mmCIF file of C-alpha atoms and ligand atoms in Angstrom:
data_model
loop_
_atom_site.group_PDB
_atom_site.id
_atom_site.type_symbol
_atom_site.label_atom_id
_atom_site.label_comp_id
_atom_site.label_asym_id
_atom_site.label_seq_id
_atom_site.Cartn_x
_atom_site.Cartn_y
_atom_site.Cartn_z
ATOM 1 C CA MET U 1 -68.748 0.300 16.965
ATOM 2 C CA MET U 2 -66.204 1.935 14.707
ATOM 3 C CA ASN U 3 -66.099 1.296 10.868
ATOM 4 C CA PRO U 4 -63.229 1.572 8.407
ATOM 5 C CA ASN U 5 -62.982 4.836 6.573
ATOM 6 C CA ILE U 6 -64.451 3.861 3.211
ATOM 7 C CA GLU U 7 -66.176 6.634 1.273
ATOM 8 C CA THR U 8 -69.397 5.426 -0.523
ATOM 9 C CA PHE U 9 -71.793 7.434 -2.541
ATOM 10 C CA ILE U 10 -74.313 9.162 -0.235
ATOM 11 C CA GLY U 11 -77.267 6.950 0.472
ATOM 12 C CA CYS U 12 -75.529 3.874 -1.214
ATOM 13 C CA ASP U 13 -74.336 1.750 1.574
ATOM 14 C CA CYS U 14 -76.651 -1.268 1.796
ATOM 15 C CA GLY U 15 -74.847 -4.616 1.789
ATOM 16 C CA TYR U 16 -74.174 -6.612 -1.558
ATOM 17 C CA GLU U 17 -76.607 -9.424 -0.867
ATOM 18 C CA GLU U 18 -79.673 -7.155 -0.359
ATOM 19 C CA ALA U 19 -78.711 -4.595 -3.124
ATOM 20 C CA ASP U 20 -80.906 -4.301 -6.218
ATOM 21 C CA MET U 21 -78.296 -2.207 -7.903
ATOM 22 C CA VAL U 22 -74.460 -2.131 -7.619
ATOM 23 C CA LEU U 23 -72.748 1.139 -8.303
ATOM 24 C CA TYR U 24 -69.060 0.910 -9.500
ATOM 25 C CA GLY U 25 -66.571 3.565 -10.827
ATOM 26 C CA ALA U 26 -64.583 3.204 -14.054
ATOM 27 C CA PRO U 27 -62.007 5.860 -13.470
ATOM 28 C CA PHE U 28 -60.792 5.810 -17.264
ATOM 29 C CA ASP U 29 -60.046 8.803 -19.646
ATOM 30 C CA SER U 30 -57.394 7.505 -21.955
ATOM 31 C CA THR U 31 -59.068 8.637 -25.220
ATOM 32 C CA THR U 32 -60.242 12.040 -23.862
ATOM 33 C CA SER U 33 -59.329 14.451 -26.698
ATOM 34 C CA PHE U 34 -59.571 17.888 -25.098
ATOM 35 C CA ARG U 35 -59.578 18.312 -21.330
ATOM 36 C CA PRO U 36 -58.438 15.201 -19.500
ATOM 37 C CA GLY U 37 -59.503 14.291 -15.935
ATOM 38 C CA ALA U 38 -62.547 12.245 -16.228
ATOM 39 C CA ARG U 39 -60.600 9.498 -14.373
ATOM 40 C CA PHE U 40 -61.185 11.526 -11.222
ATOM 41 C CA GLY U 41 -64.975 11.613 -11.808
ATOM 42 C CA PRO U 42 -66.054 8.646 -9.702
ATOM 43 C CA SER U 43 -64.261 9.669 -6.651
ATOM 44 C CA ALA U 44 -65.165 13.246 -6.984
ATOM 45 C CA MET U 45 -68.921 12.393 -7.393
ATOM 46 C CA ARG U 46 -68.738 10.335 -4.309
ATOM 47 C CA HIS U 47 -66.945 13.008 -2.250
ATOM 48 C CA GLU U 48 -69.290 15.857 -3.466
ATOM 49 C CA SER U 49 -72.429 13.694 -2.873
ATOM 50 C CA PHE U 50 -72.077 14.415 0.836
ATOM 51 C CA GLY U 51 -73.119 18.104 0.098
ATOM 52 C CA LEU U 52 -76.510 16.854 -1.118
ATOM 53 C CA GLU U 53 -79.609 15.520 0.570
ATOM 54 C CA THR U 54 -80.642 11.975 -0.261
ATOM 55 C CA TRP U 55 -84.302 13.300 -0.465
ATOM 56 C CA SER U 56 -85.312 15.104 -3.600
ATOM 57 C CA PRO U 57 -88.317 17.417 -3.230
ATOM 58 C CA TYR U 58 -88.554 17.387 -7.151
ATOM 59 C CA GLN U 59 -89.251 13.660 -7.224
ATOM 60 C CA ASP U 60 -90.617 13.125 -3.710
ATOM 61 C CA ALA U 61 -88.142 10.322 -3.596
ATOM 62 C CA ASP U 62 -85.135 9.378 -1.422
ATOM 63 C CA LEU U 63 -81.940 7.601 -2.632
ATOM 64 C CA THR U 64 -82.243 5.357 0.410
ATOM 65 C CA ASP U 65 -85.487 4.028 -1.089
ATOM 66 C CA CYS U 66 -83.246 2.189 -3.462
ATOM 67 C CA ALA U 67 -81.119 -0.568 -2.233
ATOM 68 C CA VAL U 68 -77.694 0.361 -3.796
ATOM 69 C CA PHE U 69 -74.230 -1.173 -2.892
ATOM 70 C CA ASP U 70 -71.173 0.880 -3.809
ATOM 71 C CA SER U 71 -68.467 -1.415 -4.839
ATOM 72 C CA GLY U 72 -65.915 1.225 -5.317
ATOM 73 C CA ASP U 73 -63.698 2.053 -8.360
ATOM 74 C CA MET U 74 -62.077 -0.545 -10.674
ATOM 75 C CA GLU U 75 -58.418 -0.487 -11.318
ATOM 76 C CA LEU U 76 -58.223 -0.179 -15.113
ATOM 77 C CA CYS U 77 -55.519 -0.593 -17.668
ATOM 78 C CA PHE U 78 -54.734 2.937 -18.950
ATOM 79 C CA GLY U 79 -52.722 1.622 -21.922
ATOM 80 C CA SER U 80 -55.430 -0.470 -23.527
ATOM 81 C CA SER U 81 -59.084 0.590 -24.045
ATOM 82 C CA GLU U 82 -59.937 -3.000 -25.021
ATOM 83 C CA THR U 83 -58.485 -4.349 -21.697
ATOM 84 C CA ALA U 84 -60.269 -1.749 -19.654
ATOM 85 C CA LEU U 85 -63.572 -2.378 -21.452
ATOM 86 C CA LYS U 86 -63.286 -6.142 -20.875
ATOM 87 C CA ASP U 87 -62.835 -5.580 -17.106
ATOM 88 C CA ILE U 88 -65.902 -3.181 -17.122
ATOM 89 C CA GLU U 89 -67.964 -5.650 -19.076
ATOM 90 C CA GLU U 90 -66.879 -8.541 -16.546
ATOM 91 C CA ARG U 91 -67.943 -6.556 -13.587
ATOM 92 C CA ALA U 92 -71.323 -5.861 -15.261
ATOM 93 C CA GLU U 93 -71.804 -9.460 -16.112
ATOM 94 C CA GLU U 94 -71.072 -10.493 -12.573
ATOM 95 C CA ILE U 95 -73.665 -7.944 -11.384
ATOM 96 C CA PHE U 96 -76.305 -9.186 -13.841
ATOM 97 C CA THR U 97 -75.517 -12.793 -12.796
ATOM 98 C CA ASP U 98 -76.393 -12.079 -9.225
ATOM 99 C CA GLY U 99 -79.694 -10.627 -10.381
ATOM 100 C CA LYS U 100 -78.943 -6.930 -9.773
ATOM 101 C CA PHE U 101 -78.414 -3.961 -12.070
ATOM 102 C CA PRO U 102 -75.092 -2.167 -12.595
ATOM 103 C CA LEU U 103 -74.715 1.587 -12.071
ATOM 104 C CA LEU U 104 -71.618 2.794 -13.649
ATOM 105 C CA LEU U 105 -69.982 6.123 -12.894
ATOM 106 C CA GLY U 106 -67.318 7.298 -15.433
ATOM 107 C CA GLY U 107 -64.753 8.077 -16.678
ATOM 108 C CA GLU U 108 -64.943 9.116 -20.200
ATOM 109 C CA HIS U 109 -68.070 7.959 -22.111
ATOM 110 C CA LEU U 110 -66.235 5.094 -23.851
ATOM 111 C CA VAL U 111 -66.570 2.989 -20.487
ATOM 112 C CA THR U 112 -70.419 2.716 -21.238
ATOM 113 C CA LEU U 113 -69.465 0.261 -24.122
ATOM 114 C CA GLY U 114 -68.187 -2.294 -21.566
ATOM 115 C CA ALA U 115 -71.554 -2.247 -19.550
ATOM 116 C CA VAL U 116 -73.582 -2.238 -22.770
ATOM 117 C CA ARG U 117 -71.822 -5.252 -24.144
ATOM 118 C CA ALA U 118 -72.858 -7.282 -20.994
ATOM 119 C CA ALA U 119 -76.404 -5.673 -21.059
ATOM 120 C CA VAL U 120 -77.206 -6.679 -24.559
ATOM 121 C CA ARG U 121 -75.905 -10.116 -24.062
ATOM 122 C CA ARG U 122 -78.453 -10.525 -21.255
ATOM 123 C CA TYR U 123 -81.245 -8.436 -22.828
ATOM 124 C CA PRO U 124 -81.144 -8.835 -26.548
ATOM 125 C CA GLU U 125 -84.079 -6.451 -27.058
ATOM 126 C CA LEU U 126 -82.117 -3.602 -25.239
ATOM 127 C CA HIS U 127 -82.712 -0.017 -26.126
ATOM 128 C CA ILE U 128 -80.501 2.944 -25.060
ATOM 129 C CA ILE U 129 -81.654 6.402 -23.883
ATOM 130 C CA HIS U 130 -78.715 8.725 -24.278
ATOM 131 C CA PHE U 131 -78.272 12.402 -22.971
ATOM 132 C CA ASP U 132 -75.305 14.099 -24.353
ATOM 133 C CA ALA U 133 -74.205 17.289 -26.197
ATOM 134 C CA HIS U 134 -72.309 15.106 -28.690
ATOM 135 C CA ALA U 135 -73.662 12.305 -31.076
ATOM 136 C CA ASP U 136 -70.634 10.073 -30.363
ATOM 137 C CA LEU U 137 -71.510 8.318 -33.645
ATOM 138 C CA ARG U 138 -68.108 8.704 -35.371
ATOM 139 C CA ASP U 139 -66.923 5.292 -36.959
ATOM 140 C CA ASP U 140 -63.476 6.246 -35.831
ATOM 141 C CA TYR U 141 -61.843 9.181 -34.221
ATOM 142 C CA LEU U 142 -58.240 9.762 -35.320
ATOM 143 C CA GLY U 143 -58.094 6.195 -36.406
ATOM 144 C CA ALA U 144 -59.356 4.832 -33.120
ATOM 145 C CA LYS U 145 -62.478 2.793 -33.243
ATOM 146 C CA LEU U 146 -62.569 2.715 -29.418
ATOM 147 C CA SER U 147 -62.870 6.257 -28.625
ATOM 148 C CA HIS U 148 -65.282 8.448 -26.542
ATOM 149 C CA ALA U 149 -66.277 10.098 -29.854
ATOM 150 C CA CYS U 150 -67.371 6.718 -30.997
ATOM 151 C CA VAL U 151 -69.072 5.016 -28.210
ATOM 152 C CA LEU U 152 -72.727 5.099 -29.452
ATOM 153 C CA ARG U 153 -71.618 3.993 -33.003
ATOM 154 C CA ARG U 154 -70.082 0.984 -31.225
ATOM 155 C CA CYS U 155 -73.242 0.517 -29.306
ATOM 156 C CA HIS U 156 -75.139 0.584 -32.688
ATOM 157 C CA ASP U 157 -72.938 -2.127 -34.047
ATOM 158 C CA LEU U 158 -74.418 -4.218 -31.114
ATOM 159 C CA LEU U 159 -77.972 -2.992 -31.172
ATOM 160 C CA GLY U 160 -78.856 -2.099 -34.807
ATOM 161 C CA ASP U 161 -81.212 0.460 -35.997
ATOM 162 C CA GLY U 162 -83.997 2.427 -34.111
ATOM 163 C CA ARG U 163 -82.936 1.375 -30.573
ATOM 164 C CA ILE U 164 -80.715 4.315 -29.669
ATOM 165 C CA HIS U 165 -82.595 7.350 -28.509
ATOM 166 C CA GLN U 166 -80.425 10.422 -28.390
ATOM 167 C CA PHE U 167 -81.318 13.734 -26.681
ATOM 168 C CA CYS U 168 -79.771 17.295 -26.371
ATOM 169 C CA ILE U 169 -77.325 16.510 -29.217
ATOM 170 C CA ARG U 170 -75.794 19.696 -30.515
ATOM 171 C CA SER U 171 -72.407 18.704 -31.764
ATOM 172 C CA GLY U 172 -70.893 16.178 -34.252
ATOM 173 C CA ASP U 173 -69.806 16.117 -37.918
ATOM 174 C CA ARG U 174 -72.053 16.046 -40.958
ATOM 175 C CA GLU U 175 -71.458 12.355 -41.363
ATOM 176 C CA GLU U 176 -72.566 11.511 -37.863
ATOM 177 C CA PHE U 177 -75.787 13.490 -38.302
ATOM 178 C CA ARG U 178 -76.461 11.671 -41.624
ATOM 179 C CA PHE U 179 -75.794 8.327 -39.812
ATOM 180 C CA ALA U 180 -78.244 9.274 -37.161
ATOM 181 C CA LYS U 181 -81.027 10.067 -39.686
ATOM 182 C CA GLU U 182 -80.886 6.522 -40.894
ATOM 183 C CA HIS U 183 -79.904 4.510 -37.895
ATOM 184 C CA THR U 184 -80.805 6.307 -34.483
ATOM 185 C CA GLU U 185 -83.626 8.451 -33.085
ATOM 186 C CA LEU U 186 -81.753 11.739 -32.551
ATOM 187 C CA HIS U 187 -83.505 14.550 -30.909
ATOM 188 C CA PRO U 188 -81.207 17.642 -31.352
ATOM 189 C CA PHE U 189 -80.715 20.496 -28.970
ATOM 190 C CA GLY U 190 -82.919 19.593 -26.044
ATOM 191 C CA PHE U 191 -85.323 17.106 -24.516
ATOM 192 C CA ASP U 192 -88.249 17.452 -26.873
ATOM 193 C CA GLY U 193 -89.810 13.921 -27.311
ATOM 194 C CA LEU U 194 -88.339 12.440 -24.200
ATOM 195 C CA LYS U 195 -91.740 11.839 -22.474
ATOM 196 C CA GLU U 196 -93.030 10.185 -25.660
ATOM 197 C CA THR U 197 -90.113 7.995 -26.037
ATOM 198 C CA VAL U 198 -90.291 6.929 -22.374
ATOM 199 C CA THR U 199 -93.938 6.117 -22.789
ATOM 200 C CA ALA U 200 -93.345 4.173 -26.002
ATOM 201 C CA LEU U 201 -90.680 2.028 -24.556
ATOM 202 C CA ARG U 202 -92.780 1.361 -21.540
ATOM 203 C CA GLU U 203 -95.679 0.254 -23.584
ATOM 204 C CA LYS U 204 -93.305 -2.104 -25.511
ATOM 205 C CA ASN U 205 -92.034 -3.250 -22.223
ATOM 206 C CA VAL U 206 -88.389 -3.393 -23.413
ATOM 207 C CA PRO U 207 -85.295 -3.060 -21.285
ATOM 208 C CA VAL U 208 -83.565 0.150 -21.478
ATOM 209 C CA TYR U 209 -79.942 1.175 -20.672
ATOM 210 C CA PHE U 210 -79.738 4.918 -19.629
ATOM 211 C CA THR U 211 -76.498 6.694 -20.325
ATOM 212 C CA ILE U 212 -75.956 10.501 -19.439
ATOM 213 C CA ASP U 213 -72.905 12.567 -20.520
ATOM 214 C CA LEU U 214 -73.054 15.530 -18.152
ATOM 215 C CA ASP U 215 -71.777 17.631 -20.965
ATOM 216 C CA CYS U 216 -75.537 17.692 -22.042
ATOM 217 C CA LEU U 217 -75.819 20.566 -19.662
ATOM 218 C CA ASP U 218 -74.610 24.012 -20.541
ATOM 219 C CA PRO U 219 -71.066 24.716 -19.392
ATOM 220 C CA SER U 220 -72.370 27.501 -17.248
ATOM 221 C CA ILE U 221 -74.215 24.772 -15.181
ATOM 222 C CA PHE U 222 -71.576 22.106 -15.498
ATOM 223 C CA PRO U 223 -68.193 23.306 -16.574
ATOM 224 C CA GLY U 224 -65.964 20.421 -15.468
ATOM 225 C CA THR U 225 -66.104 18.245 -18.478
ATOM 226 C CA GLY U 226 -63.803 17.078 -21.205
ATOM 227 C CA THR U 227 -65.470 18.654 -24.120
ATOM 228 C CA PRO U 228 -67.953 21.347 -23.036
ATOM 229 C CA GLU U 229 -70.456 22.648 -25.696
ATOM 230 C CA PRO U 230 -72.511 25.757 -24.940
ATOM 231 C CA GLU U 231 -76.287 25.683 -25.362
ATOM 232 C CA ALA U 232 -78.172 27.964 -23.108
ATOM 233 C CA SER U 233 -81.557 26.097 -23.470
ATOM 234 C CA ALA U 234 -79.975 22.808 -22.308
ATOM 235 C CA SER U 235 -80.971 23.374 -18.757
ATOM 236 C CA PRO U 236 -82.321 20.274 -16.945
ATOM 237 C CA GLY U 237 -85.902 20.416 -17.974
ATOM 238 C CA PHE U 238 -85.984 16.634 -17.787
HETATM 239 MN MN1 MN J 1 -70.351 14.414 -24.787
#
């Protein structure tokens, strides 16, 4: 039997009904301030995924052990961040309503806010683990409250103090780092403290949203990002 030519992320082609997780792409980069192009991220990741094995010898696990449905990319409004975020939030809400977990591919980091809005409504005790070179804690960036540079600050508006755990952060302004001291758990430069954080959150049995900005990696490992930040020790030790 022949199938239509639809490219899904490798190993993510189970049906919707039996899926535990639903992957969706948010190809949006309207607030990117340096190198644009993150809108091509979801389709590029799907395409390149076919160069990988689904089995990981590091984790002794296979992607096909998870039941993931790839629902493709959203068609998002490029002229309005709020409209795009509303659509991303509604998709996450629909996935939660069906008893599944969303797995979002960006896109610039702002897209995370849409999914977090839906997640915190369903799980008021939500914590966030955040891998990034940047704190993303500005209250506004060039006058915009909805910016990739403000996304974790907007998440803090929803979650409050002590529930955002940031790792590998090595870039931001003085005010962001001052804010982090009082309001988030910021681990600078690397992944020190990650194991302890994961253990503590497991013991508390709280829900966790995990967001990774691939610029947490040194640009020699991952050059194709909007705002690369060198840090030789930021190799994947996690
Ligand atoms: Mn970043």
